[in-house]
Tab-separated table of C-alpha atoms and ligand atoms in Angstrom:
chain	number	residue	atom	x	y	z
A	1	MET	CA	0.000	0.000	0.000
A	2	THR	CA	1.245	3.483	-0.766
A	3	THR	CA	0.492	6.612	1.191
A	4	ASP	CA	0.381	10.215	0.066
A	5	GLN	CA	3.848	10.544	1.497
A	6	ASP	CA	5.160	7.901	-0.938
A	7	ASN	CA	3.438	9.497	-3.887
A	8	ASN	CA	4.747	12.963	-3.089
A	9	PRO	CA	8.283	12.645	-1.762
A	10	PRO	CA	9.905	15.943	-0.772
A	11	SER	CA	11.396	17.612	-3.822
A	12	ARG	CA	15.115	17.616	-4.395
A	13	CYS	CA	17.432	20.423	-5.434
A	14	ARG	CA	17.720	20.616	-9.217
A	15	PHE	CA	21.457	21.187	-8.907
A	16	CYS	CA	22.847	19.225	-5.931
A	17	ASP	CA	19.972	16.764	-5.277
A	18	ALA	CA	19.678	17.607	-1.553
A	19	ARG	CA	16.161	17.447	-0.091
A	20	LEU	CA	14.322	20.779	-0.251
A	21	GLU	CA	12.967	21.522	3.205
A	22	GLN	CA	13.141	25.288	3.685
A	23	VAL	CA	10.500	27.478	2.045
A	24	PHE	CA	11.924	30.762	0.729
A	25	VAL	CA	8.562	32.388	-0.010
A	26	ASP	CA	5.084	31.012	-0.721
A	27	LEU	CA	3.040	33.212	-3.080
A	28	GLY	CA	-0.029	30.973	-3.048
A	29	MET	CA	-1.727	29.638	-6.182
A	30	SER	CA	-1.154	31.375	-9.509
A	31	PRO	CA	-1.911	30.714	-13.203
A	32	LEU	CA	0.901	30.545	-15.789
A	33	CYS	CA	1.947	34.084	-16.569
A	34	GLN	CA	1.748	33.891	-20.359
A	35	THR	CA	-1.706	32.287	-20.567
A	36	HIS	CA	-3.610	35.434	-21.428
A	37	ILE	CA	-7.326	34.761	-21.577
A	38	THR	CA	-9.390	35.336	-24.732
A	39	PRO	CA	-12.957	36.672	-24.344
A	40	SER	CA	-14.400	33.216	-25.118
A	41	GLN	CA	-12.291	31.628	-22.336
A	42	LEU	CA	-13.526	34.004	-19.629
A	43	ASN	CA	-16.152	31.587	-18.325
A	44	HIS	CA	-13.922	28.511	-18.377
A	45	MET	CA	-11.884	26.956	-15.592
A	46	GLU	CA	-8.286	28.098	-15.409
A	47	PRO	CA	-5.419	25.993	-14.069
A	48	PHE	CA	-3.626	27.454	-11.041
A	49	TYR	CA	-0.361	26.035	-9.689
A	50	PRO	CA	1.453	26.575	-6.393
A	51	LEU	CA	3.992	29.390	-6.533
A	52	ARG	CA	6.138	28.188	-3.646
A	53	THR	CA	9.904	28.631	-3.749
A	54	TYR	CA	12.436	26.748	-1.681
A	55	VAL	CA	16.044	27.437	-0.784
A	56	CYS	CA	18.420	24.480	-0.798
A	57	ASN	CA	20.253	24.281	2.509
A	58	ARG	CA	23.317	22.735	0.878
A	59	CYS	CA	24.001	24.906	-2.232
A	60	TYR	CA	21.576	27.837	-1.552
A	61	LEU	CA	19.908	27.622	-4.943
A	62	VAL	CA	16.484	29.274	-4.620
A	63	GLN	CA	14.086	27.304	-6.786
A	64	LEU	CA	10.579	26.400	-7.783
A	65	ASP	CA	9.184	22.932	-8.303
A	66	GLU	CA	8.480	21.956	-11.891
A	67	PHE	CA	4.671	21.653	-12.041
A	68	VAL	CA	4.323	22.249	-15.740
A	69	THR	CA	6.503	20.988	-18.548
A	70	PRO	CA	8.540	23.506	-20.520
A	71	ASP	CA	6.574	22.336	-23.610
A	72	ASP	CA	3.432	23.807	-22.077
A	73	ILE	CA	5.148	27.076	-21.330
A	74	PHE	CA	7.474	27.822	-24.178
A	75	SER	CA	6.257	26.190	-27.400
A	76	GLU	CA	4.128	29.200	-28.329
A	77	TYR	CA	5.494	32.055	-26.340
A	78	ALA	CA	3.957	35.520	-26.412
A	79	TYR	CA	7.086	37.349	-25.318
A	80	PHE	CA	8.776	38.992	-28.266
A	81	SER	CA	11.938	40.699	-27.050
A	82	SER	CA	11.778	43.339	-29.782
A	83	PHE	CA	8.747	45.036	-28.192
A	84	ALA	CA	10.912	46.609	-25.486
A	85	ASP	CA	13.047	49.435	-26.899
A	86	SER	CA	15.524	49.489	-24.037
A	87	TRP	CA	16.068	45.750	-24.395
A	88	VAL	CA	16.962	46.078	-28.094
A	89	ASP	CA	19.472	48.856	-27.239
A	90	HIS	CA	20.920	46.724	-24.469
A	91	ALA	CA	21.501	43.907	-26.990
A	92	LYS	CA	23.216	46.255	-29.439
A	93	ARG	CA	25.623	47.561	-26.794
A	94	TYR	CA	26.385	44.018	-25.685
A	95	VAL	CA	27.297	42.961	-29.244
A	96	GLU	CA	29.675	45.926	-29.594
A	97	LEU	CA	31.294	45.141	-26.248
A	98	VAL	CA	31.920	41.417	-26.760
A	99	SER	CA	32.895	41.701	-30.439
A	100	GLN	CA	35.667	44.054	-29.405
A	101	ARG	CA	36.748	42.387	-26.169
A	102	PHE	CA	36.962	38.886	-27.655
A	103	CYS	CA	38.025	39.955	-31.198
A	104	LEU	CA	35.091	38.293	-32.968
A	105	GLY	CA	35.124	38.370	-36.771
A	106	ALA	CA	34.127	36.549	-39.949
A	107	SER	CA	35.868	33.346	-38.840
A	108	SER	CA	34.218	33.258	-35.389
A	109	ARG	CA	31.097	31.370	-34.470
A	110	VAL	CA	28.446	32.776	-32.153
A	111	VAL	CA	25.585	30.753	-30.659
A	112	GLU	CA	22.735	32.219	-28.637
A	113	ILE	CA	20.531	29.985	-26.523
A	114	ALA	CA	16.906	31.169	-26.356
A	115	SER	CA	17.522	33.575	-29.201
A	116	ASN	CA	13.871	34.695	-29.224
A	117	ASP	CA	12.951	36.786	-32.301
A	118	GLY	CA	16.588	37.528	-33.247
A	119	TYR	CA	16.621	40.845	-31.330
A	120	LEU	CA	20.311	40.259	-30.455
A	121	LEU	CA	21.813	38.024	-33.159
A	122	GLN	CA	20.673	40.489	-35.866
A	123	HIS	CA	23.558	42.725	-34.706
A	124	PHE	CA	26.078	39.905	-35.342
A	125	VAL	CA	24.494	39.339	-38.785
A	126	ALA	CA	25.070	43.050	-39.510
A	127	ARG	CA	28.767	42.580	-38.614
A	128	ASN	CA	29.104	39.470	-40.839
A	129	ILE	CA	29.879	37.293	-37.835
A	130	PRO	CA	28.420	33.795	-38.389
A	131	CYS	CA	25.760	33.018	-35.800
A	132	LEU	CA	23.067	30.536	-34.968
A	133	GLY	CA	20.178	30.675	-32.508
A	134	VAL	CA	18.470	27.987	-30.466
A	135	GLU	CA	14.830	28.752	-29.717
A	136	PRO	CA	12.065	26.325	-28.687
A	137	ALA	CA	9.093	28.530	-29.638
A	138	ALA	CA	8.458	27.993	-33.367
A	139	ASN	CA	6.416	31.195	-33.808
A	140	VAL	CA	9.200	33.294	-32.289
A	141	ALA	CA	11.961	31.528	-34.284
A	142	GLU	CA	10.026	32.337	-37.456
A	143	ALA	CA	10.105	36.038	-36.616
A	144	ALA	CA	13.913	35.716	-36.247
A	145	LEU	CA	14.284	34.324	-39.770
A	146	ALA	CA	12.772	37.535	-41.136
A	147	LYS	CA	15.773	39.341	-39.556
A	148	GLY	CA	18.218	36.942	-41.257
A	149	VAL	CA	18.783	34.924	-38.077
A	150	LYS	CA	18.701	31.121	-38.390
A	151	SER	CA	17.538	29.107	-35.393
A	152	VAL	CA	17.444	25.479	-34.372
A	153	VAL	CA	13.885	24.998	-33.046
A	154	LYS	CA	14.680	22.935	-29.947
A	155	PHE	CA	15.229	23.060	-26.215
A	156	PHE	CA	18.909	23.282	-25.382
A	157	GLY	CA	20.668	20.496	-23.485
A	158	ARG	CA	23.485	17.995	-23.916
A	159	ASP	CA	21.862	16.196	-26.899
A	160	THR	CA	21.088	19.404	-28.800
A	161	ALA	CA	24.643	20.633	-28.097
A	162	GLN	CA	26.157	17.481	-29.617
A	163	GLU	CA	24.005	17.825	-32.758
A	164	MET	CA	24.991	21.475	-33.094
A	165	VAL	CA	28.717	20.688	-32.794
A	166	SER	CA	28.510	18.251	-35.712
A	167	GLU	CA	26.454	20.625	-37.889
A	168	PHE	CA	27.791	24.071	-36.972
A	169	GLY	CA	31.049	23.485	-35.059
A	170	HIS	CA	32.113	24.707	-31.621
A	171	ALA	CA	31.154	28.177	-30.394
A	172	ASP	CA	33.709	30.931	-29.801
A	173	LEU	CA	30.995	32.864	-28.020
A	174	LEU	CA	28.096	31.045	-26.422
A	175	LEU	CA	25.523	33.326	-24.867
A	176	GLY	CA	22.162	33.194	-23.182
A	177	ASN	CA	20.212	36.102	-21.764
A	178	ASN	CA	17.412	35.346	-19.345
A	179	VAL	CA	17.399	31.659	-20.102
A	180	LEU	CA	19.380	30.085	-17.232
A	181	ALA	CA	16.592	30.895	-14.779
A	182	HIS	CA	14.051	29.199	-17.081
A	183	VAL	CA	15.841	25.858	-17.327
A	184	PRO	CA	14.283	22.928	-15.452
A	185	LYS	CA	17.142	20.463	-16.094
A	186	LEU	CA	19.939	22.747	-14.985
A	187	ASN	CA	22.756	20.172	-15.003
A	188	ASP	CA	21.878	18.882	-18.496
A	189	PHE	CA	21.792	22.471	-19.756
A	190	VAL	CA	25.169	23.527	-18.316
A	191	SER	CA	26.857	20.286	-19.393
A	192	GLY	CA	25.530	20.999	-22.913
A	193	MET	CA	27.303	24.358	-22.787
A	194	LYS	CA	30.544	22.584	-21.897
A	195	VAL	CA	30.094	20.377	-25.021
A	196	LEU	CA	29.361	23.256	-27.403
A	197	LEU	CA	32.054	25.664	-26.185
A	198	GLY	CA	35.263	25.887	-28.268
A	199	PRO	CA	38.616	25.320	-26.475
A	200	GLN	CA	39.308	29.074	-26.044
A	201	GLY	CA	35.640	30.066	-26.208
A	202	VAL	CA	33.705	32.317	-23.867
A	203	ILE	CA	30.268	31.876	-22.317
A	204	THR	CA	28.211	34.879	-21.239
A	205	MET	CA	24.891	34.553	-19.465
A	206	GLU	CA	22.572	37.137	-17.951
A	207	PHE	CA	19.976	36.485	-15.280
A	208	PRO	CA	18.390	38.397	-12.395
A	209	HIS	CA	20.596	38.589	-9.313
A	210	LEU	CA	19.129	37.009	-6.159
A	211	LEU	CA	20.870	39.626	-4.023
A	212	ARG	CA	18.881	42.408	-5.690
A	213	LEU	CA	15.654	40.376	-5.657
A	214	MET	CA	15.963	40.048	-1.880
A	215	GLN	CA	17.200	43.547	-1.114
A	216	GLU	CA	14.551	45.236	-3.283
A	217	ASN	CA	11.456	43.089	-2.617
A	218	GLN	CA	11.260	41.911	-6.229
A	219	PHE	CA	9.040	38.955	-5.361
A	220	ASP	CA	6.968	39.470	-8.519
A	221	THR	CA	9.924	38.258	-10.612
A	222	ILE	CA	9.059	34.830	-9.191
A	223	TYR	CA	6.784	32.946	-11.569
A	224	HIS	CA	6.340	29.398	-12.855
A	225	GLU	CA	8.541	29.988	-15.885
A	226	HIS	CA	11.467	30.952	-13.614
A	227	PHE	CA	12.690	27.744	-12.044
A	228	SER	CA	15.921	29.058	-10.445
A	229	TYR	CA	17.098	32.271	-8.711
A	230	PHE	CA	20.870	32.640	-8.471
A	231	SER	CA	23.420	34.340	-6.305
A	232	PHE	CA	26.905	34.613	-7.818
A	233	MET	CA	28.222	32.118	-5.253
A	234	THR	CA	25.689	29.479	-6.258
A	235	VAL	CA	25.952	29.941	-10.012
A	236	GLU	CA	29.726	29.679	-9.665
A	237	LYS	CA	29.288	26.274	-7.995
A	238	VAL	CA	26.900	25.100	-10.722
A	239	PHE	CA	29.321	25.956	-13.551
A	240	ALA	CA	32.363	24.631	-11.658
A	241	ALA	CA	30.617	21.260	-11.293
A	242	HIS	CA	30.616	21.063	-15.115
A	243	GLY	CA	34.224	22.156	-15.662
A	244	ILE	CA	33.528	25.822	-16.360
A	245	THR	CA	35.252	28.635	-14.449
A	246	LEU	CA	33.584	32.039	-14.126
A	247	PHE	CA	36.389	34.515	-14.753
A	248	ASP	CA	34.441	37.779	-14.758
A	249	VAL	CA	31.074	39.214	-13.777
A	250	GLU	CA	29.245	42.475	-14.404
A	251	GLU	CA	26.319	43.896	-12.457
A	252	LEU	CA	23.694	45.290	-14.822
A	253	PRO	CA	20.576	47.399	-14.185
A	254	THR	CA	18.352	45.200	-16.423
A	255	HIS	CA	15.316	43.384	-14.951
A	256	GLY	CA	15.761	45.173	-11.640
A	257	GLY	CA	19.411	44.097	-11.296
A	258	SER	CA	21.059	41.281	-13.246
A	259	LEU	CA	24.415	39.573	-13.418
A	260	ARG	CA	26.337	38.967	-16.626
A	261	ILE	CA	28.729	36.121	-15.961
A	262	TYR	CA	31.710	35.224	-18.163
A	263	GLY	CA	32.752	31.563	-18.267
A	264	ARG	CA	35.553	29.550	-19.880
A	265	HIS	CA	36.788	25.960	-19.733
A	266	ALA	CA	38.460	25.314	-16.360
A	267	GLU	CA	41.574	24.167	-18.250
A	268	ASP	CA	41.801	27.366	-20.391
A	269	SER	CA	44.479	29.417	-18.615
A	270	SER	CA	44.389	32.324	-21.108
A	271	LYS	CA	41.789	34.264	-19.076
A	272	PRO	CA	42.622	34.804	-15.388
A	273	VAL	CA	39.828	35.392	-12.858
A	274	CYS	CA	39.147	39.154	-12.600
A	275	GLU	CA	38.907	41.273	-9.468
A	276	ARG	CA	35.167	41.894	-10.085
A	277	ALA	CA	34.384	38.195	-9.560
A	278	ILE	CA	36.438	37.977	-6.372
A	279	GLU	CA	34.872	41.172	-5.005
A	280	LEU	CA	31.257	40.114	-5.673
A	281	ARG	CA	31.781	36.707	-4.069
A	282	ALA	CA	33.183	38.452	-0.967
A	283	ARG	CA	30.226	40.866	-0.890
A	284	GLU	CA	27.715	37.993	-0.987
A	285	LEU	CA	29.551	36.203	1.809
A	286	GLN	CA	29.436	39.416	3.809
A	287	ALA	CA	25.648	39.596	3.213
A	288	GLY	CA	25.306	36.055	4.611
A	289	PHE	CA	24.347	34.195	1.439
A	290	ASP	CA	26.078	31.079	2.786
A	291	ARG	CA	23.793	30.873	5.850
A	292	PRO	CA	20.192	29.543	5.925
A	293	GLU	CA	18.939	32.277	8.260
A	294	THR	CA	19.654	34.980	5.640
A	295	TYR	CA	16.847	33.578	3.503
A	296	LEU	CA	14.283	33.339	6.309
A	297	GLY	CA	13.243	36.992	6.526
A	298	PHE	CA	12.105	37.357	2.924
A	299	THR	CA	8.523	36.185	3.495
A	300	GLU	CA	7.756	39.049	5.873
A	301	GLN	CA	9.254	41.612	3.442
A	302	VAL	CA	6.935	40.297	0.716
A	303	LYS	CA	3.840	40.539	2.892
A	304	GLU	CA	4.690	44.123	3.828
A	305	THR	CA	5.178	45.064	0.150
A	306	LYS	CA	1.687	43.696	-0.565
A	307	ARG	CA	0.134	45.590	2.352
A	308	ARG	CA	1.643	48.878	1.164
A	309	LEU	CA	0.341	48.498	-2.385
A	310	LEU	CA	-3.162	47.564	-1.180
A	311	GLU	CA	-3.129	50.477	1.239
A	312	PHE	CA	-2.452	52.850	-1.656
A	313	LEU	CA	-5.129	51.304	-3.885
A	314	ILE	CA	-7.813	51.269	-1.172
A	315	HIS	CA	-7.073	54.896	-0.362
A	316	ALA	CA	-7.167	55.938	-4.050
A	317	LYS	CA	-10.478	54.158	-4.660
A	318	ARG	CA	-12.067	55.672	-1.522
A	319	GLU	CA	-11.138	59.082	-2.930
A	320	GLY	CA	-12.922	58.176	-6.178
A	321	LYS	CA	-9.744	58.085	-8.290
A	322	SER	CA	-9.311	55.907	-11.371
A	323	VAL	CA	-6.351	53.540	-11.619
A	324	VAL	CA	-5.240	51.719	-14.770
A	325	GLY	CA	-2.262	49.471	-15.385
A	326	TYR	CA	0.594	49.812	-17.832
A	327	GLY	CA	1.925	46.557	-19.289
A	328	ALA	CA	0.941	42.911	-18.946
A	329	PRO	CA	4.326	41.320	-18.166
A	330	GLY	CA	4.915	38.026	-16.367
A	331	LYS	CA	5.812	39.857	-13.171
A	332	GLY	CA	2.485	41.706	-13.311
A	333	ASN	CA	0.710	38.385	-13.197
A	334	THR	CA	2.426	37.385	-9.949
A	335	LEU	CA	1.825	40.800	-8.402
A	336	LEU	CA	-1.876	40.987	-9.339
A	337	ASN	CA	-2.674	37.409	-8.309
A	338	TYR	CA	-0.720	37.470	-5.055
A	339	CYS	CA	-2.190	40.819	-4.024
A	340	GLY	CA	-5.710	39.958	-5.252
A	341	ILE	CA	-5.954	42.996	-7.537
A	342	ARG	CA	-8.717	42.760	-10.137
A	343	GLN	CA	-11.019	45.265	-11.844
A	344	ASP	CA	-12.136	46.314	-8.371
A	345	PHE	CA	-8.889	48.318	-8.234
A	346	VAL	CA	-7.532	48.505	-11.792
A	347	ASP	CA	-9.974	49.299	-14.636
A	348	TYR	CA	-7.786	47.911	-17.418
A	349	THR	CA	-4.173	47.630	-18.462
A	350	VAL	CA	-2.434	48.318	-21.789
A	351	ASP	CA	0.375	46.593	-23.655
A	352	ARG	CA	2.304	47.400	-26.839
A	353	ASN	CA	2.396	43.734	-27.819
A	354	PRO	CA	-0.578	43.179	-30.204
A	355	TYR	CA	-0.566	39.499	-29.198
A	356	LYS	CA	-1.873	40.482	-25.765
A	357	GLN	CA	-4.314	43.225	-26.797
A	358	GLY	CA	-7.991	42.238	-26.627
A	359	LYS	CA	-7.169	39.546	-24.071
A	360	PHE	CA	-7.357	39.468	-20.260
A	361	THR	CA	-4.685	39.021	-17.587
A	362	PRO	CA	-4.428	35.403	-16.358
A	363	GLY	CA	-6.397	34.705	-13.186
A	364	THR	CA	-7.329	38.308	-12.455
A	365	HIS	CA	-9.120	38.953	-15.805
A	366	ILE	CA	-8.181	42.604	-16.203
A	367	PRO	CA	-8.766	43.623	-19.853
A	368	ILE	CA	-5.641	44.447	-21.917
A	369	HIS	CA	-5.999	47.288	-24.418
A	370	GLU	CA	-3.753	49.267	-26.767
A	371	PRO	CA	-1.793	52.076	-25.068
A	372	GLU	CA	-3.933	54.696	-26.901
A	373	LYS	CA	-6.826	53.828	-24.577
A	374	ILE	CA	-5.100	55.871	-21.847
A	375	ARG	CA	-5.483	59.101	-23.817
A	376	GLU	CA	-9.222	58.433	-24.142
A	377	THR	CA	-9.982	57.693	-20.475
A	378	LYS	CA	-7.462	60.026	-18.768
A	379	PRO	CA	-6.917	57.981	-15.575
A	380	ASP	CA	-5.671	59.554	-12.321
A	381	TYR	CA	-3.048	56.878	-11.721
A	382	LEU	CA	-1.003	54.636	-14.016
A	383	LEU	CA	0.300	51.553	-12.169
A	384	LEU	CA	3.530	50.460	-13.871
A	385	LEU	CA	3.644	46.671	-13.820
A	386	PRO	CA	7.025	46.350	-15.649
A	387	TRP	CA	8.634	48.607	-13.020
A	388	ASN	CA	12.080	47.620	-14.334
A	389	LEU	CA	11.290	49.766	-17.414
A	390	ARG	CA	10.085	52.636	-15.215
A	391	ASP	CA	12.129	55.440	-16.779
A	392	GLU	CA	11.436	54.351	-20.365
A	393	ILE	CA	7.671	54.137	-19.751
A	394	MET	CA	7.426	57.404	-17.822
A	395	GLN	CA	9.121	59.129	-20.733
A	396	GLN	CA	6.868	57.483	-23.352
A	397	MET	CA	3.732	58.196	-21.349
A	398	ASN	CA	4.737	61.676	-20.181
A	399	TYR	CA	1.477	63.077	-21.644
A	400	VAL	CA	-0.599	61.685	-18.742
A	401	ARG	CA	0.768	64.647	-16.782
A	402	GLU	CA	-1.282	66.953	-19.091
A	403	TRP	CA	-4.431	66.040	-17.126
A	404	GLY	CA	-2.641	65.618	-13.779
A	405	GLY	CA	-2.187	61.849	-14.093
A	406	LYS	CA	0.465	60.275	-11.838
A	407	PHE	CA	2.659	57.209	-12.106
A	408	VAL	CA	2.682	54.522	-9.411
A	409	VAL	CA	5.570	52.087	-9.078
A	410	PRO	CA	4.827	49.072	-6.801
A	411	ILE	CA	8.375	47.707	-6.254
A	412	PRO	CA	10.596	47.966	-4.151
A	413	GLU	CA	7.757	49.735	-2.347
A	414	THR	CA	4.734	51.665	-3.545
A	415	LYS	CA	5.814	55.093	-4.707
A	416	VAL	CA	3.833	57.795	-6.542
A	417	TYR	CA	5.546	59.974	-9.170
A	418	PRO	CA	3.585	63.171	-9.878
B	1	ZN	ZN1	21.233	22.308	-3.747
């Protein structure tokens, strides 16, 4: 006879296989963040999954259980990177930086994992540097082809890496922006990078930094599509376990604070470990990232962030003010569902991505319109859901100030910008 206990053994760390016993934060039940609802689906049932993160007490990887397969999430993905102007600029600057630093040219090979709609590789194409993308979402890979960017339509892992080596050769630059956090089989993914990387090649990866997530209450960057949340110390361990040394790291402002790590084969002695990597590791140690108690206080911070936002919204509604959202990003889904914000507080939201317009936010069913709607209804407050793009949006939407409209940013804590 089996019991529930046998059927549901405690989960294990996706990197080091230790039992996961310590909850980092529990955000309750939430729908998948990219499942925007069409009008005809409004009266149907919607699947909700637990949004409960754990911290591994052995390697300190903060992580989410895999409740849904990546096929469900990523095979038709609504996120087209090219819709965010600042993101396209960021990609262009990156290409200039690495092409120069690592002397990339017509005989080099560049591979990007999760190359999306070619927003980044198009800049290598323009420089005549041979490149190839890997992208599991067929609709997004098709958009890349229109920019002259070829993609292998697959999930990346050891098997895909081996196929790519025989067809394309080893990579001199192997990059992945905002993909490492989305990988359920972390060890298979990183060992695939080891296979695909040329002997003197360089890996760069960008992902949100756990230190910033914790210091700035960015709990809404936790969603089902993000399986892992990394400190530098932990990501260093993950790569080292697969024979890759991180020799440099940059701290970037993107996505509320990201790391860009630089990796090479452990046996490649041509690139010594830089001061920046040593300094960041020391800073994380100082902040207590190697002790379980450091992770315990986060839950209370999250609850307080929710209380502050609700306090603002309740007050605004009691005064008869109108509040609308800006954006329908993944993080907005976590924020709205966790805080229980529906049309009772926010009349509608807008998004530049036509794929989302005419639909409703998952779970909370707030209608998503075109940005022009804001000019018509002249709301008192504009709640910025992609708060990481705060400056860009406030500039674009500056005209709301014509009728006295104000911007509200919910993270790190609710703040009104007149
Ligand atoms: Zn672990």
